[in-house]
Tab-separated table of C-alpha atoms in Angstrom:
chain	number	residue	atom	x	y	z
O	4	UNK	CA	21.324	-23.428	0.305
O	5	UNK	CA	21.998	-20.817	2.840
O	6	UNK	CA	21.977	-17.951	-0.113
O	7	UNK	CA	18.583	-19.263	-1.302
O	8	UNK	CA	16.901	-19.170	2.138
O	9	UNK	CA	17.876	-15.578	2.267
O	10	UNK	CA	16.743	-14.710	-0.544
O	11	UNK	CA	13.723	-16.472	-0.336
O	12	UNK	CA	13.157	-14.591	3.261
O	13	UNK	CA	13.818	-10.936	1.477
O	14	UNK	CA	10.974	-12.295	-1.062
O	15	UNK	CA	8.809	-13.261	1.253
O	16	UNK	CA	9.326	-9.645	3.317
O	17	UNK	CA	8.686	-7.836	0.079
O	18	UNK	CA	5.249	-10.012	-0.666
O	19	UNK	CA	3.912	-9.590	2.853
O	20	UNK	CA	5.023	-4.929	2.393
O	21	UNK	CA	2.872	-5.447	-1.104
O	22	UNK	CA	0.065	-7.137	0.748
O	23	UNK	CA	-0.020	-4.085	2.831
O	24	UNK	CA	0.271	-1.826	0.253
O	25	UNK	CA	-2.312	-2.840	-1.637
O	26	UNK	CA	-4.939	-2.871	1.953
O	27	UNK	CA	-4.009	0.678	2.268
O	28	UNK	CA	-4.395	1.673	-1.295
O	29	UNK	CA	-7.619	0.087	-1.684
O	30	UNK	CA	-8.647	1.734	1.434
O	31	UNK	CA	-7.910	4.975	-0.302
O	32	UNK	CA	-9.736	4.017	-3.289
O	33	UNK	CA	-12.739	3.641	-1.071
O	34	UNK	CA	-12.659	6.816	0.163
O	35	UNK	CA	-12.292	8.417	-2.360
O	36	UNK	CA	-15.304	6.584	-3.915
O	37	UNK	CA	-17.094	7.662	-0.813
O	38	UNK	CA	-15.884	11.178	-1.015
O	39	UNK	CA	-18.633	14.133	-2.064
O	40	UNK	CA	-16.496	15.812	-4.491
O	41	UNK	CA	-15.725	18.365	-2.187
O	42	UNK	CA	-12.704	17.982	-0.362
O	43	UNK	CA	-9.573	16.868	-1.263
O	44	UNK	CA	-9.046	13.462	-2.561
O	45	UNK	CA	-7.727	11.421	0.150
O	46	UNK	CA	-5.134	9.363	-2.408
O	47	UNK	CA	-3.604	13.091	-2.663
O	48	UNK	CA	-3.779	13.758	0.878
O	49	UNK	CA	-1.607	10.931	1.666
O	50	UNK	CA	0.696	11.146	-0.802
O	51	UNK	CA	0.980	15.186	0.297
O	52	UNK	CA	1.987	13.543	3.866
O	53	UNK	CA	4.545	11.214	2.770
């Protein structure tokens, strides 16, 4: 029982990173929608930064 609250913890930490993930990326998605073809695309920008 122990092992599968654990587990079921580290799942429930990974779900809640991939919720985040996916705000920020479809944040970035926005932008870029928004962008006017100019500048740099802001997905590359971030990924430049990491």
């Amino acid at each position: 029982r122990a092992r599968a609250a654990r587990k079921l913890a580290l799942i429930e930490q990974k779900m809640a990173d991939l919720v985040v993930m996916q705000q920020l990326l479809g944040e970035l998605v926005q932008q870029c929608d928004a962008g006017d073809g100019g500048t740099i695309c802001p997905i590359i920008e971030a990924l430049i930064r990491e």
